[in-house]
Structure formats: structure tokens, C-alpha cells
Coordinates of C-alpha atoms in Angstrom, one line a residue:
X1 CA 0.4 -23.4 18.1
X2 CA -0.5 -22.0 21.5
X3 CA 2.5 -20.9 23.5
X4 CA 3.1 -20.8 27.3
X5 CA 0.6 -18.8 29.2
X6 CA 1.8 -15.2 29.6
X7 CA 0.8 -12.5 32.1
X8 CA -0.6 -10.2 29.4
X9 CA -3.1 -13.0 28.4
X10 CA -4.3 -13.1 32.0
X11 CA -4.7 -9.4 32.1
X12 CA -6.8 -9.3 29.0
X13 CA -9.0 -12.1 30.3
X14 CA -9.6 -10.2 33.5
X15 CA -10.3 -7.1 31.5
X16 CA -13.0 -8.9 29.5
X17 CA -14.6 -10.2 32.7
X18 CA -14.7 -6.8 34.3
X19 CA -16.4 -5.1 31.4
X20 CA -18.8 -7.9 30.8
X21 CA -19.8 -7.8 34.4
X22 CA -20.2 -4.0 34.4
X23 CA -22.1 -3.9 31.1
X24 CA -19.8 -1.2 29.7
X25 CA -20.5 1.7 32.0
X26 CA -23.9 0.5 33.2
X27 CA -24.4 -0.3 36.9
X28 CA -24.1 -4.1 37.3
X29 CA -26.4 -6.1 39.6
X30 CA -25.0 -6.2 43.1
X31 CA -22.7 -9.1 43.8
X32 CA -20.9 -10.2 46.9
X33 CA -17.1 -9.6 47.0
X34 CA -16.7 -13.4 46.9
X35 CA -18.8 -13.7 43.7
X36 CA -16.9 -10.9 41.9
X37 CA -13.5 -12.3 42.9
X38 CA -14.6 -15.8 41.8
X39 CA -15.7 -14.4 38.4
X40 CA -12.4 -12.6 37.8
X41 CA -10.4 -15.6 39.0
X42 CA -12.4 -17.9 36.6
X43 CA -11.8 -15.5 33.7
X44 CA -8.1 -15.4 34.5
X45 CA -7.9 -19.2 34.5
X46 CA -9.7 -19.4 31.1
X47 CA -7.8 -16.4 29.6
X48 CA -6.2 -16.8 26.2
X49 CA -2.6 -17.7 25.6
X50 CA -1.2 -14.8 23.6
X51 CA 2.1 -14.2 22.0
X52 CA 2.6 -10.6 23.1
X53 CA 2.9 -9.4 19.5
X54 CA 1.4 -5.9 18.8
X55 CA -1.8 -6.5 16.8
X56 CA -4.7 -4.5 15.3
X57 CA -7.0 -7.3 16.6
X58 CA -5.8 -8.6 20.0
X59 CA -7.3 -12.1 20.4
X60 CA -7.9 -14.1 23.6
X61 CA -9.9 -17.1 24.6
X62 CA -12.7 -14.8 25.7
X63 CA -12.9 -12.8 22.5
X64 CA -11.1 -10.1 20.6
X65 CA -10.2 -6.4 21.2
X66 CA -9.9 -3.8 18.5
X67 CA -10.4 -0.1 17.6
X68 CA -13.7 0.6 15.9
X69 CA -13.4 3.3 13.3
X70 CA -15.8 5.9 11.8
X71 CA -15.7 7.9 8.6
X72 CA -13.8 10.6 10.4
X73 CA -11.0 8.2 11.6
X74 CA -9.0 8.4 8.3
X75 CA -8.4 11.2 5.8
X76 CA -10.9 11.4 3.0
X77 CA -8.4 11.4 0.0
X78 CA -4.9 10.2 -0.4
X79 CA -2.3 9.5 -3.0
X80 CA -2.2 5.8 -3.9
X81 CA -5.2 5.3 -1.5
X82 CA -2.8 5.4 1.5
X83 CA -5.3 6.9 3.9
X84 CA -3.6 8.1 7.1
X85 CA -5.2 8.3 10.5
X86 CA -6.5 11.8 11.4
X87 CA -4.8 13.1 14.6
X88 CA -7.1 13.8 17.5
X89 CA -10.0 11.7 16.3
X90 CA -11.4 9.5 19.0
X91 CA -12.3 5.8 18.3
X92 CA -14.1 3.3 20.4
X93 CA -12.0 0.5 21.9
X94 CA -14.2 -2.6 21.7
X95 CA -14.4 -6.1 23.2
X96 CA -16.3 -8.7 21.1
X97 CA -17.1 -11.9 22.8
X98 CA -17.0 -15.4 21.3
X99 CA -20.8 -15.2 21.2
X100 CA -20.7 -12.2 18.9
X101 CA -21.8 -9.6 21.6
X102 CA -19.9 -6.4 21.5
X103 CA -19.1 -3.9 24.3
X104 CA -17.5 -0.5 24.0
X105 CA -14.8 -0.3 26.7
X106 CA -13.8 3.3 26.3
X107 CA -13.0 6.0 23.7
X108 CA -9.6 7.5 22.9
X109 CA -7.6 8.9 20.0
X110 CA -5.9 5.6 19.3
X111 CA -5.8 3.4 16.2
X112 CA -3.9 0.4 14.9
X113 CA -1.9 -2.0 17.1
X114 CA -2.2 -2.5 20.8
X115 CA -0.2 -4.4 23.4
X116 CA -1.1 -5.4 27.0
X117 CA 1.8 -5.2 29.5
X118 CA 1.3 -5.6 33.3
X119 CA -2.0 -3.8 34.0
X120 CA -1.6 -1.2 31.2
X121 CA -2.9 -1.0 27.7
X122 CA -0.3 0.5 25.2
X123 CA -1.6 1.9 22.0
X124 CA -0.6 4.0 19.0
X125 CA -2.0 7.5 18.2
X126 CA -1.6 9.6 15.1
X127 CA 1.0 12.2 15.8
X128 CA 0.9 14.3 12.6
X129 CA -0.6 14.4 9.2
X130 CA 2.4 12.8 7.7
X131 CA 1.6 9.4 9.2
X132 CA 3.8 9.6 12.3
X133 CA 2.7 7.8 15.4
X134 CA 3.3 8.2 19.1
X135 CA 2.8 5.6 21.8
X136 CA 0.3 6.1 24.7
X137 CA -0.6 4.0 27.7
X138 CA -3.7 3.9 29.9
X139 CA -5.3 1.7 32.5
X140 CA -7.5 -1.2 31.2
X141 CA -10.6 1.0 31.5
X142 CA -9.1 3.9 29.4
X143 CA -8.1 6.1 32.3
X144 CA -4.8 7.7 33.3
X145 CA -3.5 8.3 29.7
X146 CA 0.2 8.8 29.5
X147 CA 1.9 10.0 26.2
X148 CA 5.3 8.2 25.8
X149 CA 6.7 9.7 22.6
X150 CA 7.3 8.7 19.0
X151 CA 7.3 5.1 18.0
X152 CA 5.5 2.0 16.8
X153 CA 4.7 -0.9 19.0
X154 CA 6.4 -4.2 18.3
X155 CA 5.6 -6.6 21.2
X156 CA 5.2 -7.1 24.9
X157 CA 7.9 -9.0 26.8
X158 CA 7.0 -12.5 28.0
X159 CA 7.0 -11.4 31.7
X160 CA 4.5 -8.6 31.0
X161 CA 6.8 -6.0 32.5
X162 CA 7.6 -3.9 29.3
X163 CA 6.8 -3.2 25.7
X164 CA 9.4 -3.0 22.9
X165 CA 9.0 -0.3 20.3
X166 CA 10.6 0.8 17.1
X167 CA 11.4 4.5 16.2
X168 CA 12.1 4.0 12.5
X169 CA 12.7 7.7 11.8
X170 CA 15.8 7.5 14.1
X171 CA 16.6 3.8 13.5
X172 CA 16.2 3.1 17.2
X173 CA 14.8 0.3 19.3
X174 CA 13.4 1.2 22.7
X175 CA 12.0 -0.5 25.8
X176 CA 9.2 1.1 27.9
X177 CA 8.5 -0.2 31.4
X178 CA 4.8 -1.0 32.2
X179 CA 5.1 0.0 35.9
X180 CA 6.6 3.5 35.7
X181 CA 6.9 4.2 31.9
X182 CA 10.7 4.5 32.0
X183 CA 11.9 4.5 28.4
X184 CA 15.3 3.1 27.6
X185 CA 17.1 3.1 24.3
X186 CA 18.2 -0.5 23.6
X187 CA 20.0 0.1 20.3
X188 CA 20.7 3.1 18.0
X189 CA 21.4 2.9 14.3
X190 CA 19.5 -0.4 14.3
X191 CA 16.8 -1.9 12.1
X192 CA 14.5 -4.2 14.0
X193 CA 14.0 -7.6 12.3
X194 CA 12.2 -10.0 14.6
X195 CA 12.3 -11.6 18.1
X196 CA 12.0 -15.0 19.5
X197 CA 11.2 -15.2 23.2
X198 CA 13.5 -12.7 25.0
X199 CA 15.9 -12.4 22.1
X200 CA 15.7 -9.4 19.7
X201 CA 17.3 -9.7 16.3
X202 CA 18.4 -6.5 14.4
X203 CA 20.7 -5.1 11.8
X204 CA 23.1 -2.4 12.9
X205 CA 24.4 0.2 10.5
X206 CA 27.8 -0.6 9.0
X207 CA 30.7 1.7 9.9
X208 CA 32.1 1.2 6.5
X209 CA 29.5 2.6 4.1
X210 CA 31.3 1.5 1.0
X211 CA 31.4 -2.1 2.2
X212 CA 27.7 -1.8 3.0
X213 CA 27.0 -0.8 -0.6
X214 CA 29.0 -3.8 -1.8
X215 CA 27.0 -6.2 0.3
X216 CA 28.3 -6.2 3.8
X217 CA 25.5 -6.7 6.5
X218 CA 25.6 -7.7 10.1
X219 CA 23.1 -9.7 12.1
X220 CA 23.0 -8.9 15.8
X221 CA 21.0 -9.9 18.8
X222 CA 20.3 -8.7 22.3
X223 CA 18.0 -9.5 25.2
X224 CA 14.8 -7.5 25.7
X225 CA 16.4 -5.6 28.5
X226 CA 19.3 -4.5 26.3
X227 CA 21.9 -6.9 27.7
X228 CA 23.8 -9.5 25.8
X229 CA 24.3 -7.4 22.7
X230 CA 26.3 -9.5 20.2
X231 CA 27.1 -9.5 16.5
X232 CA 26.3 -12.9 15.3
X233 CA 27.6 -12.8 11.8
X234 CA 28.9 -10.2 9.2
X235 CA 28.8 -11.0 5.5
X236 CA 31.7 -10.2 3.1
X237 CA 31.3 -7.2 0.8
X238 CA 31.3 -9.3 -2.3
X239 CA 27.8 -9.2 -3.7
X240 CA 28.4 -6.5 -6.2
X241 CA 31.2 -5.1 -8.4
X242 CA 30.2 -1.4 -8.3
X243 CA 28.5 1.1 -6.0
X244 CA 25.5 1.9 -8.1
X245 CA 23.0 0.5 -5.6
X246 CA 22.2 1.4 -2.0
X247 CA 23.5 -0.2 1.1
X248 CA 22.6 -3.9 1.4
X249 CA 20.0 -4.9 4.0
X250 CA 18.9 -8.1 5.7
X251 CA 15.5 -8.6 4.0
X252 CA 14.1 -11.8 5.6
X253 CA 15.0 -13.6 8.8
X254 CA 13.8 -17.1 10.0
X255 CA 14.8 -18.3 13.4
X256 CA 14.2 -22.0 14.1
X257 CA 15.0 -24.2 17.1
X258 CA 18.6 -24.7 16.2
X259 CA 19.3 -22.6 13.1
X260 CA 19.1 -19.0 11.8
X261 CA 18.5 -18.2 8.1
X262 CA 18.5 -14.7 6.5
X263 CA 18.5 -13.3 3.1
X264 CA 20.3 -10.0 2.2
X265 CA 20.9 -7.8 -0.8
X266 CA 20.3 -4.3 -2.1
X267 CA 17.5 -2.5 -4.0
X268 CA 18.3 -0.1 -6.8
X269 CA 17.2 1.3 -10.2
X270 CA 14.2 3.4 -11.2
X271 CA 12.0 0.4 -10.6
X272 CA 13.5 -0.3 -7.2
X273 CA 14.4 -3.9 -8.1
X274 CA 16.2 -6.4 -5.9
X275 CA 19.8 -6.6 -7.2
X276 CA 20.5 -10.2 -6.2
X277 CA 21.8 -11.5 -2.9
X278 CA 22.4 -14.5 -0.8
X279 CA 20.8 -16.6 1.9
X280 CA 23.0 -17.4 4.9
X281 CA 22.4 -20.4 7.2
X282 CA 24.1 -20.7 10.6
X283 CA 23.8 -21.9 14.2
X284 CA 22.0 -19.8 16.8
X285 CA 25.3 -18.5 18.1
X286 CA 26.5 -17.5 14.7
X287 CA 28.9 -20.3 14.2
X288 CA 29.1 -22.7 11.2
X289 CA 27.7 -20.1 8.8
X290 CA 27.3 -21.1 5.1
X291 CA 25.7 -19.7 2.0
X292 CA 22.5 -21.7 1.4
X293 CA 21.6 -19.9 -1.9
X294 CA 23.6 -17.5 -4.1
X295 CA 23.1 -14.6 -6.5
X296 CA 22.0 -16.7 -9.4
X297 CA 19.2 -18.5 -7.5
X298 CA 18.0 -15.4 -5.5
X299 CA 15.8 -13.4 -7.9
X300 CA 14.2 -11.6 -5.0
X301 CA 14.7 -11.7 -1.3
X302 CA 12.1 -14.3 -0.3
X303 CA 13.0 -17.9 0.5
X304 CA 11.7 -20.8 2.6
X305 CA 13.2 -23.5 4.7
X306 CA 12.3 -27.2 3.9
X307 CA 11.8 -29.9 6.6
X308 CA 15.4 -31.1 6.1
X309 CA 16.8 -27.7 6.7
X310 CA 17.6 -27.0 3.0
X311 CA 16.5 -23.7 1.4
X312 CA 14.1 -23.1 -1.5
X313 CA 15.0 -19.8 -3.1
X314 CA 13.1 -19.9 -6.4
X315 CA 9.5 -18.7 -6.6
X316 CA 8.8 -18.1 -10.3
X317 CA 5.2 -17.0 -9.7
X318 CA 6.4 -14.1 -7.5
X319 CA 9.7 -13.2 -9.1
X320 CA 8.3 -9.9 -10.4
X321 CA 7.4 -8.8 -6.9
X322 CA 9.4 -6.3 -4.8
X323 CA 9.5 -7.2 -1.1
X324 CA 10.4 -4.7 1.6
X325 CA 12.3 -5.7 4.7
X326 CA 10.5 -8.3 6.8
X327 CA 7.3 -7.8 4.8
X328 CA 4.5 -10.0 6.3
X329 CA 1.9 -10.0 3.5
X330 CA 1.5 -9.4 -0.2
X331 CA -1.1 -9.7 -3.0
X332 CA -1.0 -11.1 -6.5
X333 CA -3.9 -11.1 -8.9
X334 CA -6.4 -10.4 -6.1
X335 CA -5.1 -13.1 -3.8
X336 CA -3.6 -12.2 -0.4
X337 CA -0.6 -14.2 0.9
X338 CA 1.2 -14.3 4.2
X339 CA 4.7 -15.6 4.9
X340 CA 4.7 -18.6 7.3
X341 CA 6.7 -17.4 10.3
X342 CA 8.3 -20.8 10.9
X343 CA 9.2 -21.7 7.3
X344 CA 9.0 -18.5 5.3
X345 CA 6.8 -20.1 2.7
X346 CA 4.1 -17.9 1.1
X347 CA 0.6 -19.1 2.1
X348 CA -2.7 -18.1 0.5
X349 CA -5.0 -16.4 3.0
X350 CA -7.7 -14.4 1.1
X351 CA -9.4 -14.7 -2.2
X352 CA -11.5 -11.9 -3.9
X353 CA -14.7 -13.5 -2.5
X354 CA -13.4 -12.8 1.0
X355 CA -13.4 -9.0 0.6
X356 CA -15.9 -8.5 -2.3
X357 CA -18.5 -7.1 0.1
X358 CA -16.5 -3.9 0.6
X359 CA -16.1 -3.0 -3.1
X360 CA -15.4 -4.0 -6.6
X361 CA -12.0 -4.9 -8.0
X362 CA -8.9 -6.9 -6.9
X363 CA -7.2 -5.9 -3.7
X364 CA -4.2 -3.6 -3.9
X365 CA -4.6 -3.2 -7.7
X366 CA -5.6 0.4 -8.4
X367 CA -7.1 1.9 -11.6
X368 CA -10.4 3.7 -11.6
X369 CA -11.1 2.2 -8.1
X370 CA -8.8 0.9 -5.4
X371 CA -9.5 -1.7 -2.8
X372 CA -6.7 -1.8 -0.2
X373 CA -6.2 -4.5 2.4
X374 CA -4.0 -3.4 5.3
X375 CA -3.4 -4.9 7.8
X376 CA -3.9 -8.6 7.4
X377 CA -3.3 -10.7 10.5
X378 CA -3.9 -14.4 11.4
X379 CA -4.5 -15.5 14.9
X380 CA -5.6 -19.0 16.1
X381 CA -7.4 -20.1 13.0
X382 CA -8.9 -16.7 12.0
X383 CA -7.8 -14.0 9.6
X384 CA -8.5 -10.3 10.5
X385 CA -8.2 -7.7 7.8
X386 CA -9.1 -4.0 7.3
X387 CA -10.4 -3.4 3.7
X388 CA -10.8 0.1 2.3
X389 CA -12.5 1.0 -1.0
X390 CA -12.0 4.2 -2.9
X391 CA -12.5 5.8 -6.3
X392 CA -10.3 8.1 -8.3
X393 CA -10.0 11.7 -7.2
X394 CA -8.6 13.6 -10.2
X395 CA -8.4 16.9 -8.2
X396 CA -6.0 15.4 -5.8
X397 CA -3.6 13.9 -8.3
X398 CA 0.1 15.0 -8.1
X399 CA 1.7 14.4 -11.5
X400 CA 1.7 10.7 -12.2
X401 CA 0.6 9.9 -8.7
X402 CA -3.1 9.1 -8.5
X403 CA -5.3 10.3 -5.7
X404 CA -8.3 8.3 -4.4
X405 CA -11.3 9.3 -2.4
X406 CA -12.3 6.8 0.4
X407 CA -15.8 5.6 0.0
X408 CA -16.1 2.9 2.7
X409 CA -14.3 0.3 4.7
X410 CA -14.8 -2.6 7.0
X411 CA -13.0 -4.9 9.4
X412 CA -13.6 -8.5 8.5
X413 CA -12.9 -11.9 10.0
X414 CA -12.4 -15.1 8.1
X415 CA -12.6 -18.5 9.7
X416 CA -9.7 -20.3 8.0
X417 CA -11.2 -23.7 8.5
X418 CA -14.7 -23.1 7.2
X419 CA -14.0 -20.1 5.0
X420 CA -16.9 -18.1 6.5
X421 CA -16.4 -14.3 6.6
X422 CA -17.9 -12.1 9.2
X423 CA -18.1 -8.3 9.0
X424 CA -17.1 -6.9 12.5
X425 CA -17.9 -3.3 11.6
X426 CA -18.1 -0.9 8.6
X427 CA -17.1 2.7 8.4

């Protein structure tokens, strides 16, 4: 559902109007100041309602924005077909209108997710060959580029004044002001989980490492400015009888209007399997916490919330799957699924027919060929997904780890109502 109009949506709408009027660098027909102002005002009034989430495809009512890649944008070969962005390579930042027309807004060494905050575009750039990313900011026409340090974009605040980012290598959550780029550490030793409005939910590190291995986790919250930090609930260290597994973690979190639900447990063994866990249900303030599902019923970390507030924790069709913390999508037998943000239930998004134009095989199932889909996003009735096809590269193998050579890729859009698929670009 569309949410309340936010400032960043207005900015994007204005951005679209400005570049449509100027023809992407070409001199536009002369207009009076009143005509130009009226056009921008109209675009602002009709601008999309956006959530502020960082996205590879940033959608508004006027159209969509994304990076357009070339064959040079990602490395040619990679283990497990995990092709990383090449540092320093410039990509086109594109606006595509609802009528299908496309305009290049500018070029920069950015890729991946973007966020609009205030009058600035924040984007990620490849920092090194190991896959690290740093955050950059520029004006809406690609000028005045400022490098802001390591991190991955999470979302823009509702007031459009800042972006929130995650520095996973340091387990840190930061805030960057749009106006002057002041960067503030909001929480250290913290794993970001999710946010709802101006409230950020995260898991802090446990001071007692032995208790953490036995199943103790804490769910905490704070405001997007770092105020109001509060531990909502800490579980008892009673999941396991030994210390053969790693520290437990909050795996999935669902925040509803009046309740919070989260699953937690540990991953261990050569196969990195979920070791069993629990689902906790509680009030928004952490009170009245109860176990909604226990060890025996929780084969892996996924669960969903029914209409009556009860929890479904058994998904036999997915019980062999391993899910990472707050994983958004997954694939089984060539089908791509996404977890419903409100209920946690897995929902089918893509079938093999939806990506077959890129290459043969089932997505994310690698043998002689490997067709990867990452990312997959859904916005206002459309699914956007980057599909990359590769073939085995024996010379690049490292022991049992298989290397693949990238052959081609494409950014695709699927209309979730009609099922029609559109190729936005190939590379």
C-alpha cells in the first residue's frame, strides 16, 4: 500500500521533470520562468509516494531510476558466479518514464542501491576487489560528488534529512545528514534488523559470550537520530545444552501495528544448519513477551503471522533451506520467492519463464551453467530483478569451489498483475 507522501518522493519527481525538460544535456526550447516553475510544481504534486528504502530500482509515479551496466561493470569470472562490481568503472544513471522512454541523467562509478534525501542522491560505489562498498553523495544532476566512507545504504529518513547506513565489517549503524554530510555513529556492536517509520530495530552484541552461544539474544530499538535507545527484550540462555554452535542471532523480525515477532537461534555444523530456536511474540514496548513457537516446531528460522496473531512455524517444503539473517528472497526449483514484509509468509514472485530470456537453467542452481538472480525487488505491482548468466570456468576453480565466466546479464521488470516481462537493458 502507498504510504504518506515523503520529501524524497517530491525530490525525485522534480528530478524527473527537470531532466525530461532539458532532454538529458540537450538545450531545451526556451520557456518562461512561469512555465518552468509550473512544470516543476506539477511534477512535484504528481510525484510518487516512496518508502525511502534503498533500492536498485527506485520507483516513483513518473517512472523508475536505476544504474545501467555494461560488460565492464562486473568482473568477468568469479567463484560460485558471485560477480563483484569493478572499482572505478562508470555506469549511466538512467530515468525511464512510464511511457518507456529512457534518459541518461549522468555517469558515475556507482552501482546497486540508491536513496534520495533532501536534494542529494546517495549511492554505493565499489571500494575494493573484495566486494566492499563506500557511500557517495551528489546533486541530482550528478555534480558535487562527495565520498562518505565505507557502508551500505539502508533507507532515507521520513523527513528527508538523512540516510541510515550499515557498516557490517564493524557491526555499526550510522546516520549521514543530507545537508552537510555529518556522519554520526548511532550504534556500535550492533546488527541492523529492520525499521518501521523512525524506529530502528537491531541486535546488540551480548556481553556474556557463553550465554550468547547458549541462546541469549537481545532485541533493541532506537530512533533514527540515535535517541531513545532501549533494550526491548532479552531471551534466556536455554536453547542449547552445549557450546558447540556459534552465538545465537535474531534471524527474522516482523513488526506489526501492535505486536513484535522475532525468531532466533544458532547456525553450526559443516553444513551450516539451523540448530533449532524459538519465536517470541511481545508488545511494541517489549512487555507481555511469550514463546509463540519452540525448538521442536522451528526446523529453520522462517515463520509467518496469521490474521489472528498466531504463528505458523512449519514450512515442510522449505525445511532443507538455510536462511541468513533477515534474508528477503530465496529460490527453490527455479522459483523465486520473497518474504511478505507484513506477515513473513513466502510468496512466489518469479518462474523460470520470467528469466529464461537471459540463459538456460534454473535460477541460483549451478552446474555447467549458472543463472543468478540478485537482487529481486518488488515495488507497486512490479518486480525488478538483475539476472546474470555464466558458464563453467575450470581455470578459475579453487579446489571444490567452482568458477564461472559471465556471459551476459539483464535487468528485467515483471508486471505482477499481467505477468508480462520487459527487458530494461542487457549487458
